[in-house]
Short mmCIF file of C-alpha atoms in Angstrom, two decimals:
data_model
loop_
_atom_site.label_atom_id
_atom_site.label_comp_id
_atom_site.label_asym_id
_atom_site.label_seq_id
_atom_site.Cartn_x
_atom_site.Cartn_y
_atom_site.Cartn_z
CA UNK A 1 123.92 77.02 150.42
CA UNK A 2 124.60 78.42 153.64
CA UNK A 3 120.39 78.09 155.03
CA UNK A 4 117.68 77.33 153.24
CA UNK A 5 113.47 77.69 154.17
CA UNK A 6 111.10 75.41 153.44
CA UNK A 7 107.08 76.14 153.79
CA UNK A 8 104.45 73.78 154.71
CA UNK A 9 102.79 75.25 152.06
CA UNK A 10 103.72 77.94 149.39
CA UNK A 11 100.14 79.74 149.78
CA UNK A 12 97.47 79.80 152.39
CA UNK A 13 94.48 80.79 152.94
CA UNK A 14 94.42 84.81 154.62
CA UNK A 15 94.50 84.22 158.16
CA UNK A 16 95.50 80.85 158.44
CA UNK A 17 98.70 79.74 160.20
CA UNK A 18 101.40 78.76 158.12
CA UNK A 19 105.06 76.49 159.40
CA UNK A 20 108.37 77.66 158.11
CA UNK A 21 111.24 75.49 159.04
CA UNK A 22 115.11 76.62 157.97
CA UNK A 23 117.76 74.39 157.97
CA UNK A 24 121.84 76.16 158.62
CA UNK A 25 124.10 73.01 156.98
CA UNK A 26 127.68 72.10 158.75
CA UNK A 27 129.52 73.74 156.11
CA UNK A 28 128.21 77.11 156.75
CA UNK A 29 130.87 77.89 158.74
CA UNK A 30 129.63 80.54 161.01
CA UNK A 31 127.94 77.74 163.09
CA UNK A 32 128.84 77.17 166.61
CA UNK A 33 126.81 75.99 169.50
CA UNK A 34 125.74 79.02 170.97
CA UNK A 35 124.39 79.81 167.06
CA UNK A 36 120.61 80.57 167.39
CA UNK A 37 118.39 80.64 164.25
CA UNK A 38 116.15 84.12 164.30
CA UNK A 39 112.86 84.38 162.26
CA UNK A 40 112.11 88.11 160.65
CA UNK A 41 108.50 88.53 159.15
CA UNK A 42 109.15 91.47 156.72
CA UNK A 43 111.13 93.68 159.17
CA UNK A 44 109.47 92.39 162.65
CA UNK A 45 111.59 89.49 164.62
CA UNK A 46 109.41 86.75 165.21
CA UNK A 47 109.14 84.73 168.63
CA UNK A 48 108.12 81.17 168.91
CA UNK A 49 110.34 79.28 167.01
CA UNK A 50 111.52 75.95 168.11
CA UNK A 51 115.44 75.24 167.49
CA UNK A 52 117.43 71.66 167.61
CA UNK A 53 120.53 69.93 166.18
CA UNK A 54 119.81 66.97 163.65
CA UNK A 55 121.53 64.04 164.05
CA UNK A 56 123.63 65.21 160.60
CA UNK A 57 125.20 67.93 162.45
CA UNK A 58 122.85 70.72 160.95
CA UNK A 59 120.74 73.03 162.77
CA UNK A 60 116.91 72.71 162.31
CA UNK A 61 114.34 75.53 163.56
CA UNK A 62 110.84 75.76 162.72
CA UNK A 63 108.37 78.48 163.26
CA UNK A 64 104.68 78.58 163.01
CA UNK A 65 102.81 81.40 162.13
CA UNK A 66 98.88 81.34 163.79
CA UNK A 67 97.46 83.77 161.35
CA UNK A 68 98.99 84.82 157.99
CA UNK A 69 97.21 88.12 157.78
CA UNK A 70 98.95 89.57 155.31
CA UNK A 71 98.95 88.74 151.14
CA UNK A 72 102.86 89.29 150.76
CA UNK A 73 105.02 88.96 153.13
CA UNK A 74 109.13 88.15 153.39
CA UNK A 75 109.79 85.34 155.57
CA UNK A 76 113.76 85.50 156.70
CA UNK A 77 115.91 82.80 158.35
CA UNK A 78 118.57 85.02 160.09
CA UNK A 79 121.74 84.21 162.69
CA UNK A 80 123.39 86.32 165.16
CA UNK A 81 127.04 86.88 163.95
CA UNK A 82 129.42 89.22 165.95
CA UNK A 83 126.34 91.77 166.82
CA UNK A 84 125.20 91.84 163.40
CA UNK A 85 121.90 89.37 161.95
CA UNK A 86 122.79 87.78 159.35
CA UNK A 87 119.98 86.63 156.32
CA UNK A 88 121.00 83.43 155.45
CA UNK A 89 117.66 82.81 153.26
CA UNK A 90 114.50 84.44 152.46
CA UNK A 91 110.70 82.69 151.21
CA UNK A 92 107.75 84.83 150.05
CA UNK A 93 105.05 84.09 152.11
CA UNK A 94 101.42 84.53 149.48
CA UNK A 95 97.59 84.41 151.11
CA UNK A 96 94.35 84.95 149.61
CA UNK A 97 91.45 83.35 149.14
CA UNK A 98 90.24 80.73 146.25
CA UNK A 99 88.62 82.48 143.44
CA UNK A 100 84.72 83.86 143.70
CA UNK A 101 82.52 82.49 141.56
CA UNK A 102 82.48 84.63 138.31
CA UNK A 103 79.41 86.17 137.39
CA UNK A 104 76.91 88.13 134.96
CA UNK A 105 78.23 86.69 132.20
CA UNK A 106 76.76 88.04 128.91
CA UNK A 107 77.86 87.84 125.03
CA UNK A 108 77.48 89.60 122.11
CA UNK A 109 77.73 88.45 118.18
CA UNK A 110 80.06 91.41 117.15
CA UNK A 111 79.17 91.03 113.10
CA UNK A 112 82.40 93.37 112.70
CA UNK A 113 85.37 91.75 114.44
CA UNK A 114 83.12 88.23 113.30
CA UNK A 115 83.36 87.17 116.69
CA UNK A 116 81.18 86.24 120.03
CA UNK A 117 82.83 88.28 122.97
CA UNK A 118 81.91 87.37 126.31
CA UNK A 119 82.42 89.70 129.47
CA UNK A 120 82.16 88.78 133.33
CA UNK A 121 82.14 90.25 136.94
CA UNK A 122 85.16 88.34 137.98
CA UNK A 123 83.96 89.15 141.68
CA UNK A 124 85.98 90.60 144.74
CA UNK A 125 90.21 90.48 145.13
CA UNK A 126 91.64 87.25 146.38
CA UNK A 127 94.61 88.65 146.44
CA UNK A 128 95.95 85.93 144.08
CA UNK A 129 97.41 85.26 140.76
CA UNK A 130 93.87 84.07 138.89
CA UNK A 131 93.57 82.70 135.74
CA UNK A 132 89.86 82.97 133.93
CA UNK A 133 88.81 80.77 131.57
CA UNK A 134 86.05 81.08 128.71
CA UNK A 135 84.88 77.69 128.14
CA UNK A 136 82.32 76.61 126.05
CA UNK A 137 81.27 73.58 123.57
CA UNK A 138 78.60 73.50 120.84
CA UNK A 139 75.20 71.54 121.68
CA UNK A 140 71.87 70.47 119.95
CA UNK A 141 69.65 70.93 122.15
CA UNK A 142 69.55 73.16 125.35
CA UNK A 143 73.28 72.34 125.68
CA UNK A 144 72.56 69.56 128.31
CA UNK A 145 74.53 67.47 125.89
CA UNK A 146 77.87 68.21 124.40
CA UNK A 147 78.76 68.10 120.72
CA UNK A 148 81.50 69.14 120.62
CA UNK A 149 84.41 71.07 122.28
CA UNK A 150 85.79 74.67 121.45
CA UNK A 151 89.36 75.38 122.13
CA UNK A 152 89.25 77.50 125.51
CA UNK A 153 89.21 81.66 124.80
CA UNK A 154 92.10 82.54 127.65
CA UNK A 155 91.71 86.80 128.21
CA UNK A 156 94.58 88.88 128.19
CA UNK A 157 95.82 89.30 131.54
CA UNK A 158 94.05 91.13 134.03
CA UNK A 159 90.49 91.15 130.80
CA UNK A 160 87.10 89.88 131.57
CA UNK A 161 86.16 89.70 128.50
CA UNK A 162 87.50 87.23 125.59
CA UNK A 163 86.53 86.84 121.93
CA UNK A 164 86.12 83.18 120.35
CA UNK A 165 86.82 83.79 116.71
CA UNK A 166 84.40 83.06 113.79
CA UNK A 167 86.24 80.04 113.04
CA UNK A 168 85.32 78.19 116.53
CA UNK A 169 81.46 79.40 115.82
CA UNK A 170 78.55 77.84 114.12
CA UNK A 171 76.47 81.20 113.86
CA UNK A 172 73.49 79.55 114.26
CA UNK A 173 73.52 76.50 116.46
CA UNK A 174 73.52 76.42 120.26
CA UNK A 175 76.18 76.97 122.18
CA UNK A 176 77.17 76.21 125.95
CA UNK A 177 79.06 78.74 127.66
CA UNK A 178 80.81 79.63 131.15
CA UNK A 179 83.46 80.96 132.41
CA UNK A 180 85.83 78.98 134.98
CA UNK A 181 88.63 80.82 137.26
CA UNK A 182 91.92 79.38 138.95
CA UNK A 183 94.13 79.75 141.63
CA UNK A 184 96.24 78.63 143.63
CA UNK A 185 93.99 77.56 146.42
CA UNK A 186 90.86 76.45 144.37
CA UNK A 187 88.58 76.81 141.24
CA UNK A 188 85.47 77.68 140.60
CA UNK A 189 82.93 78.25 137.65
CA UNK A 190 80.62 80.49 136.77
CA UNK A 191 76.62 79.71 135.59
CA UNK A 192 76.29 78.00 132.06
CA UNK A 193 74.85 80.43 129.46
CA UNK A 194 73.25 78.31 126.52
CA UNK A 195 73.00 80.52 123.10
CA UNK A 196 72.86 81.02 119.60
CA UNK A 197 75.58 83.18 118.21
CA UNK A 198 73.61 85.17 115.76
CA UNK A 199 70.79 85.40 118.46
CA UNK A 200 73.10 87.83 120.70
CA UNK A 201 73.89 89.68 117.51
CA UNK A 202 74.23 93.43 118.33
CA UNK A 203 74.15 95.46 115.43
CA UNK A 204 75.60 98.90 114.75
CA UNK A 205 73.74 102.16 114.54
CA UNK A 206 72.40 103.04 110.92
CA UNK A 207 72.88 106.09 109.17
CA UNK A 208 71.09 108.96 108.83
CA UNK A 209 70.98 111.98 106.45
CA UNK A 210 68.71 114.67 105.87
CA UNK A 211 67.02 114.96 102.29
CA UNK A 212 67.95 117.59 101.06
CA UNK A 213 64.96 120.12 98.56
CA UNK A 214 64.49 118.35 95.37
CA UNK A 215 63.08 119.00 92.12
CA UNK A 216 60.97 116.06 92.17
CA UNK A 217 59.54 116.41 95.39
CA UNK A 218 57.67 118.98 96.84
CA UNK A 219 58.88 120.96 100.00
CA UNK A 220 58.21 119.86 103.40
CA UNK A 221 55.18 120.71 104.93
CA UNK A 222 55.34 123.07 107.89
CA UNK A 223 56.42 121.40 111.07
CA UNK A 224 57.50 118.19 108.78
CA UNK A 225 60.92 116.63 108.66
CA UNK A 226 62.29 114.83 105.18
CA UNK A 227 65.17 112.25 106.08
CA UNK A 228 66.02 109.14 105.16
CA UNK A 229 68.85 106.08 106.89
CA UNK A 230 70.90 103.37 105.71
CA UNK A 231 71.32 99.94 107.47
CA UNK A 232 74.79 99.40 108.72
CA UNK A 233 76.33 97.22 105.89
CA UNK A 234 77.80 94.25 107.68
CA UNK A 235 73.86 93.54 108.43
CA UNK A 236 72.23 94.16 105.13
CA UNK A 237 71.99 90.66 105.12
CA UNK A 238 70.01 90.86 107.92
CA UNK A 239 66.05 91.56 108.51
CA UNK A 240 65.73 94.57 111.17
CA UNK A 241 63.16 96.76 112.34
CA UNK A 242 63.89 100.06 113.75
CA UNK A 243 62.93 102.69 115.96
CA UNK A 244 63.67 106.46 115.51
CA UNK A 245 62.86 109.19 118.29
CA UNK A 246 63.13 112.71 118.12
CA UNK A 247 63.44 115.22 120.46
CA UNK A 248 63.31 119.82 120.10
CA UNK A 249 67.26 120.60 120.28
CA UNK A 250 66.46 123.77 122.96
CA UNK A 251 64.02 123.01 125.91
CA UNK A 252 63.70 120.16 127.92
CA UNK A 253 61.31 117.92 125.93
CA UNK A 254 61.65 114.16 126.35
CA UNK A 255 62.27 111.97 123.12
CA UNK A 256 59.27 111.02 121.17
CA UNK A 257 59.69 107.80 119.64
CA UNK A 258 58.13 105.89 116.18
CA UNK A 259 58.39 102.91 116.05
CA UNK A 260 58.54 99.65 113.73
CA UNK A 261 60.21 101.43 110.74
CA UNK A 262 61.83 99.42 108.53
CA UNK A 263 65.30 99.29 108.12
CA UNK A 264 66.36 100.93 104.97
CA UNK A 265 64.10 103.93 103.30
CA UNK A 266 65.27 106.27 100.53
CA UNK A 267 62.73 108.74 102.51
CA UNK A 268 60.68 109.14 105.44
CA UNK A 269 59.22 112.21 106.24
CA UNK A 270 58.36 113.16 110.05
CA UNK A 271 55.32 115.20 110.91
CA UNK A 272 53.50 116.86 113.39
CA UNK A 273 56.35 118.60 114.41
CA UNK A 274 56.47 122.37 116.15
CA UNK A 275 57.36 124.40 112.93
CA UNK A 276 60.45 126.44 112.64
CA UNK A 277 61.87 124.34 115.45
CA UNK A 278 65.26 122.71 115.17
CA UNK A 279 65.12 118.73 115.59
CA UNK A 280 67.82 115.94 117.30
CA UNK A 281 66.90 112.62 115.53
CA UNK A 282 68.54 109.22 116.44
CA UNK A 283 67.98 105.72 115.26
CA UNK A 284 68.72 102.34 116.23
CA UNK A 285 67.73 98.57 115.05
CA UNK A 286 67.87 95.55 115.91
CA UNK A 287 67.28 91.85 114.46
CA UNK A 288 64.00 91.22 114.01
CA UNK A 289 61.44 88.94 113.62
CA UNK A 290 64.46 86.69 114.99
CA UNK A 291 66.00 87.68 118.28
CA UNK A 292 69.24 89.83 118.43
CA UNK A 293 70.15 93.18 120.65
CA UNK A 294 69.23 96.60 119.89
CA UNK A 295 71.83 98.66 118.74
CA UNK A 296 72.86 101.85 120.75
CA UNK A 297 71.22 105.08 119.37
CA UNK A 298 72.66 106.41 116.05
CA UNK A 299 74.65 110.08 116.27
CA UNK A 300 71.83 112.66 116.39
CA UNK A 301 70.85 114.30 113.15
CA UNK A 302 70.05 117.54 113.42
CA UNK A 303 67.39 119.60 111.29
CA UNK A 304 65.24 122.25 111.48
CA UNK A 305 61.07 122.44 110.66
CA UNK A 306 59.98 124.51 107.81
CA UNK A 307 58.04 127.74 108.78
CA UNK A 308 54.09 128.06 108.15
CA UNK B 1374 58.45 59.38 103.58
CA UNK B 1375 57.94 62.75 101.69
CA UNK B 1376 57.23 65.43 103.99
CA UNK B 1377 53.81 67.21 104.11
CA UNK B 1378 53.15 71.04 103.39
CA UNK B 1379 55.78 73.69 104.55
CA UNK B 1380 53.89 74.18 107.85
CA UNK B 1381 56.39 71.05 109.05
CA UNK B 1382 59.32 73.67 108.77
CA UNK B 1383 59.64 75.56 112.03
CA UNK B 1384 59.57 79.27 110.99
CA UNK B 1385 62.35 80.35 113.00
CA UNK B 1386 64.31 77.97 110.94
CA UNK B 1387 63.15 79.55 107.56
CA UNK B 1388 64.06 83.05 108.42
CA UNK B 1389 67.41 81.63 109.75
CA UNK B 1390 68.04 80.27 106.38
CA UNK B 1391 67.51 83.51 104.36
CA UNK B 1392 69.18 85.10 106.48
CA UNK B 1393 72.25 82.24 105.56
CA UNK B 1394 71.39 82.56 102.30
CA UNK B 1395 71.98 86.56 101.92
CA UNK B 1396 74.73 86.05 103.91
CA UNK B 1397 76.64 83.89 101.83
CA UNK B 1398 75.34 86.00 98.39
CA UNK B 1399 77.16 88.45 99.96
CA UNK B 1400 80.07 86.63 100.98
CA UNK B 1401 80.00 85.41 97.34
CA UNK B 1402 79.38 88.87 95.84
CA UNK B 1403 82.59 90.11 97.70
CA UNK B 1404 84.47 87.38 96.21
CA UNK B 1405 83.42 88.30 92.91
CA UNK B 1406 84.61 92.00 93.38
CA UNK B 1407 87.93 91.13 94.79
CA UNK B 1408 88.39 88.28 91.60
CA UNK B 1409 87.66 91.50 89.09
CA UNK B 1410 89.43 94.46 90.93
CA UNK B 1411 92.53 91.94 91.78
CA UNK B 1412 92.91 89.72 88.84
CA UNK B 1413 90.40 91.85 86.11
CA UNK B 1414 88.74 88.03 86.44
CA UNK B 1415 85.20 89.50 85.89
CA UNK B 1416 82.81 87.76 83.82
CA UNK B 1417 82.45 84.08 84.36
CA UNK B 1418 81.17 83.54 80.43
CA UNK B 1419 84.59 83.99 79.70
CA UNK B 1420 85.95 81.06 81.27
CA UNK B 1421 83.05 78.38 80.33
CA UNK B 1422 86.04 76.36 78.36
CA UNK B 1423 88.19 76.36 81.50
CA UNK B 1424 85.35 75.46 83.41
CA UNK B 1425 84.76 72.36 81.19
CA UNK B 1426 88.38 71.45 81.62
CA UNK B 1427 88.26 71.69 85.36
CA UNK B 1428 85.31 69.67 85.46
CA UNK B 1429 83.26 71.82 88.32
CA UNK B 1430 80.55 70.07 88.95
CA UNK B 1431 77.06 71.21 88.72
CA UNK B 1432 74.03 71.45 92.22
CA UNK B 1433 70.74 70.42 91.55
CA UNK B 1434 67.79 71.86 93.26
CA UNK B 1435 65.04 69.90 90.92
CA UNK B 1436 63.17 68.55 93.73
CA UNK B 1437 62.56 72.63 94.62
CA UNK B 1438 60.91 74.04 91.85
CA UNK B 1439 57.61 75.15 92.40
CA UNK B 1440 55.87 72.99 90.32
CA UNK B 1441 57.53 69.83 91.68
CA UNK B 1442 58.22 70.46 95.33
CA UNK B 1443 59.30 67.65 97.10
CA UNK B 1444 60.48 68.94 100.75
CA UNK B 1445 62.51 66.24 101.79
CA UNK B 1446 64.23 65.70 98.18
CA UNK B 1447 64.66 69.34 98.58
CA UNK B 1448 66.10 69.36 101.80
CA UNK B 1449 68.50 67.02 100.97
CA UNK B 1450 69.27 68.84 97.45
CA UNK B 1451 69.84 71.35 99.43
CA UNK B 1452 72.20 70.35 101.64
CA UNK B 1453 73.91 68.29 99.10
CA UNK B 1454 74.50 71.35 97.25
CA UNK B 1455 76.06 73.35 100.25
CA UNK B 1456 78.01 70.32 100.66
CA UNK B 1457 79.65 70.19 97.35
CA UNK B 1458 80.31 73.67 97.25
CA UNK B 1459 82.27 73.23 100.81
CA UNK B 1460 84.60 70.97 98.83
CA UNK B 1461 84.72 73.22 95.91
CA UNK B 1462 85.83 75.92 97.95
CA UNK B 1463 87.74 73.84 100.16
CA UNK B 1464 89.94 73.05 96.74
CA UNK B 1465 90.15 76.66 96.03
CA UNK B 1466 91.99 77.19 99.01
CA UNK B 1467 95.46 79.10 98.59
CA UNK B 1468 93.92 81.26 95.60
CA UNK B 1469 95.91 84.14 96.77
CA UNK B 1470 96.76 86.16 100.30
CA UNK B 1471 94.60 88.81 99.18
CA UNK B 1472 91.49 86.76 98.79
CA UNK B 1473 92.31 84.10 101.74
CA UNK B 1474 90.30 85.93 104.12
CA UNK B 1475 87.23 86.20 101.78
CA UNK B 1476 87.19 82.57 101.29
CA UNK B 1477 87.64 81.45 104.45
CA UNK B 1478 84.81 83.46 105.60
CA UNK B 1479 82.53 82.36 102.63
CA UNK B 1480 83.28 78.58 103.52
CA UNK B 1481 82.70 79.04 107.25
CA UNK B 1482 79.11 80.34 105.95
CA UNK B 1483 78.39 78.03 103.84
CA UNK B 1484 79.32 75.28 106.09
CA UNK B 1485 77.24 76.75 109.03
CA UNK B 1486 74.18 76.78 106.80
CA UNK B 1487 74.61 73.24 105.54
CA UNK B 1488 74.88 72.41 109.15
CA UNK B 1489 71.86 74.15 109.79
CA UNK B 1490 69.94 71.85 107.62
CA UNK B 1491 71.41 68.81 108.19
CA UNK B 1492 70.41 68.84 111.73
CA UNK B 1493 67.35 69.80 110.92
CA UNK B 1494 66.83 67.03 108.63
CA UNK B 1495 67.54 64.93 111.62
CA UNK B 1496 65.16 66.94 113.61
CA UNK B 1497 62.66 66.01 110.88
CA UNK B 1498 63.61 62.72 110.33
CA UNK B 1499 64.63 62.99 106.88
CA UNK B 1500 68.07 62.84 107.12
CA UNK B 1501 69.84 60.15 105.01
CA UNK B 1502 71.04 57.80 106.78
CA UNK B 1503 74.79 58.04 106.38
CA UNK B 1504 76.44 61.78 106.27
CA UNK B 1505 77.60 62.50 102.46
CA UNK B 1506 81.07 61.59 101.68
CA UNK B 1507 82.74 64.21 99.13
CA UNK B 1508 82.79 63.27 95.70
CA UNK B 1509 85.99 63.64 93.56
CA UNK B 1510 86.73 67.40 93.14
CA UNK B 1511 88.34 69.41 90.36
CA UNK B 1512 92.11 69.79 90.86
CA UNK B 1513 93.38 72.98 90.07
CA UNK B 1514 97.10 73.29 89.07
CA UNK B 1515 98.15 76.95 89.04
CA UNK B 1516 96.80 80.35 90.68
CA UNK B 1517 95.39 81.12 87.78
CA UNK B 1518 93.08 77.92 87.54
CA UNK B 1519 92.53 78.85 91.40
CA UNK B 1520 91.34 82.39 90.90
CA UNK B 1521 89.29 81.17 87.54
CA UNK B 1522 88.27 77.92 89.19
CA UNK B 1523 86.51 80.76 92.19
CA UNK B 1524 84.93 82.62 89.61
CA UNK B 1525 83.04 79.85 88.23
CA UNK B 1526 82.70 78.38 91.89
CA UNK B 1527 81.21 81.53 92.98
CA UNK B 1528 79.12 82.00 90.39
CA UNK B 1529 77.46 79.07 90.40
CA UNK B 1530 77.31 79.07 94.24
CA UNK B 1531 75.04 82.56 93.28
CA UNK B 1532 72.82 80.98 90.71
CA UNK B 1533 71.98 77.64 93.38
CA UNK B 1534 71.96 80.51 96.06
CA UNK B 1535 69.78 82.25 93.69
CA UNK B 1536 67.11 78.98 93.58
CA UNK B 1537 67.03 78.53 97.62
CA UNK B 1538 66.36 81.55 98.22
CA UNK B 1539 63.23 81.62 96.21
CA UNK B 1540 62.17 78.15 97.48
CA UNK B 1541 62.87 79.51 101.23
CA UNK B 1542 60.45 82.66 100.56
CA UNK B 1543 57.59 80.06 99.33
CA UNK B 1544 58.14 77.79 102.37
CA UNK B 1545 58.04 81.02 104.53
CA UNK B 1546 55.24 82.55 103.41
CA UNK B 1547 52.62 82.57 106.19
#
């Protein structure tokens, strides 16, 4: 090998200087005494270098560079032959920054994929290859104290979220969580989270249908609605209370909301409705009388008021 | 020492447990389905023979009835129970690709809820001294004695289910 670049260090931080020294052996046979070693920084020719024969015969020049400003950058060891420059070897220069601390993590006990996914802000671009970490352990208490460990949840590249599987979980025991990210200039970790799986349980919308006339019941009252919902079944096993609001499909009325409904009814009927008037009505649950998410709103069902 | 009225249990951890328990009677119940639809294995009174063959052995819950509550016996019935049915299913395991999934989720449950009341044993005091080492479980020697062997499992696992559930709704009750 004709030249060959060594770094002081492979990555630095942005904006601090970095030393590149290049070494020409004797068997590259272009070398001559009047051979001078040229530094190119992408396509720019770099001044500064300091040049000097080694007691081996090979030529030695080193170069330092007072501010890396850039995140990429080519680094080339060159040398004058006939009136061309000649690249004799080549180092990618890298700078960045060490990783921000990641932040607002948050979970949720997804009851269909049967798993706890976590998401983070992973913070600003340090301009370098950063590997995140979800890290977590199962605890008695207020996870001060460590039970034991769960195999790390590593995203998919460039994901802040992960997903530890069911198998990794004890649905209903605490859990320590955080999220740790590395480069190649540091590490840092994010704030612990200590939870309960099944307490950051967010369930799916129910159901809702209208009820349609029947001969056993007798029609709606004016300005009354006759529906009734279905819990979502992965959480039939689970108590829920529910909240259903309602708003006139033309105009711009707000929602009206009722509250504390339970979370399976073979029929509810709404009242005190504007008659005639057609109806949006959404739904959504959550875990209840122990803690767990909301749901998001269910589709709108749309009906329409009996005339008086 | 026995322990006193219900009002010892922490209510948080009552509703946790029925919530386990209709979990798992799910869980269960789905196993059941897939044994009839996949292998027209329906009705466990059919297989009361095998079952004495196999040797599946039986959960109390005595120290739960209502008459005779005993909450720490029960407690530990309890978790005894969940115990042996983690090595019951445990020695199901490889019934068939279709099921797999089923069981392994059932087991997980099961073992998260026995867990559950271990540790709160300890929290209580009450737990035995030494954790339970399995006893000797029933062997099964072909898929069929698998797939059989879950349909008595499961059923069973649905009749002690069945009992805990009703003893968690009495210690619950405000």
């Amino acid at each position: 090998q004709c030249g060959h670049i060594s770094l002081s260090a492979p990555i630095v931080r942005l904006g601090d200087p970095i030393t590149a020294s290049c070494i020409i052996s004797q068997n590259c046979s272009h070398l001559d005494s009047e051979s001078h070693i040229v530094w190119k920084l992408e396509a720019e020719l770099q001044p500064g270098e300091r040049q000097q024969y080694l007691p081996n015969g090979t030529l030695q020049s080193t170069i330092t560079l007072p501010h890396l400003n850039r995140s990429r950058a080519l680094l080339s060891c060159c040398l004058h032959w006939g009136n061309s420059l000649q690249i004799l070897d080549q180092a990618e220069l890298q700078a960045g920054y060490p990783p921000a601390t990641p932040h607002n993590l948050s979970c949720l006990m997804n009851l269909t994929t049967n798993s706890l996914t976590c998401q983070w802000e992973p913070g600003p671009n340090n301009h370098l290859s950063t590997n995140f970490t979800l890290k977590s352990f199962r605890s008695r208490g207020n996870c001060q104290s460590q039970e034991d460990s769960i195999p790390d949840c590593v995203p998919e590249d460039g994901q802040s979220h992960c997903s530890i599987p069911r198998k990794h979980l004890q649905l209903y025991q605490n859990m320590g969580i955080w999220v740790q990210a590395k480069n190649a200039l540091g590490t840092s970790v994010s704030p612990k989270l200590c939870l309960v799986p099944m307490d950051v349980v967010k369930l799916e919308p129910p159901t809702l249908w209208a009820l349609g006339p029947s001969p056993e019941l007798a029609p709606p009252q004016p300005g009354c609605l006759r529906l009734r919902w279905e819990t979502w079944k992965p959480s039939l096993h689970i108590d829920q209370k529910c909240e259903l609001r309602h708003q006139p499909r033309l105009g711009e009325a707000s929602w009206d909301l009722v509250g504390a409904l339970p979370s399976r009814t073979l029929q509810y009927e709404l009242c005190r409705l504007r008659p005639s008037t057609a109806y949006a009505l959404q739904m959504r649950c959550t875990r209840w009388r122990l803690p767990g998410h909301w749901s998001n709103w269910s589709p709108s069902l749309e009906l329409t008021t009996t005339q008086r | 020492t026995p322990l006193g009225p219900a009002s010892s249990l922490p209510q948080s951890f009552l509703l946790k447990c029925l919530e386990q328990v209709r979990k798992i009677q799910a869980d269960g119940a789905d196993l059941q389905e897939r044994l009839c639809t996949t292998h027209k294995l329906c009705h466990p009174e059919e297989l009361v023979l095998l079952g004495h063959s196999l040797g599946i052995p039986q959960a109390s819950l005595s120290s739960c009835s209502s008459q005779t509550l005993q909450l720490t016996g029960c407690l530990r019935q309890l978790h005894g129970g969940l115990f042996l049915f983690q090595g019951l299913l445990q020695a199901l395991a490889g019934i068939s690709p279709e099921l797999a999934p089923t069981l392994d989720i059932l087991q997980l449950d099961v073992t998260d809820f026995a867990t559950n009341i271990w540790l709160q044993m300890e929290d209580l005091g009450v737990a035995p001294a030494v954790q339970p080492t399995q006893g000797p479980m029933p062997t099964f020697t072909s898929a069929f004695q698998r797939r059989a062997g879950g349909v008595l499992v499961a059923s069973k696992l649905q009749s002690f289910l069945e009992l805990a559930y009703r003893v968690l709704r009495y210690l619950a009750e405000p």
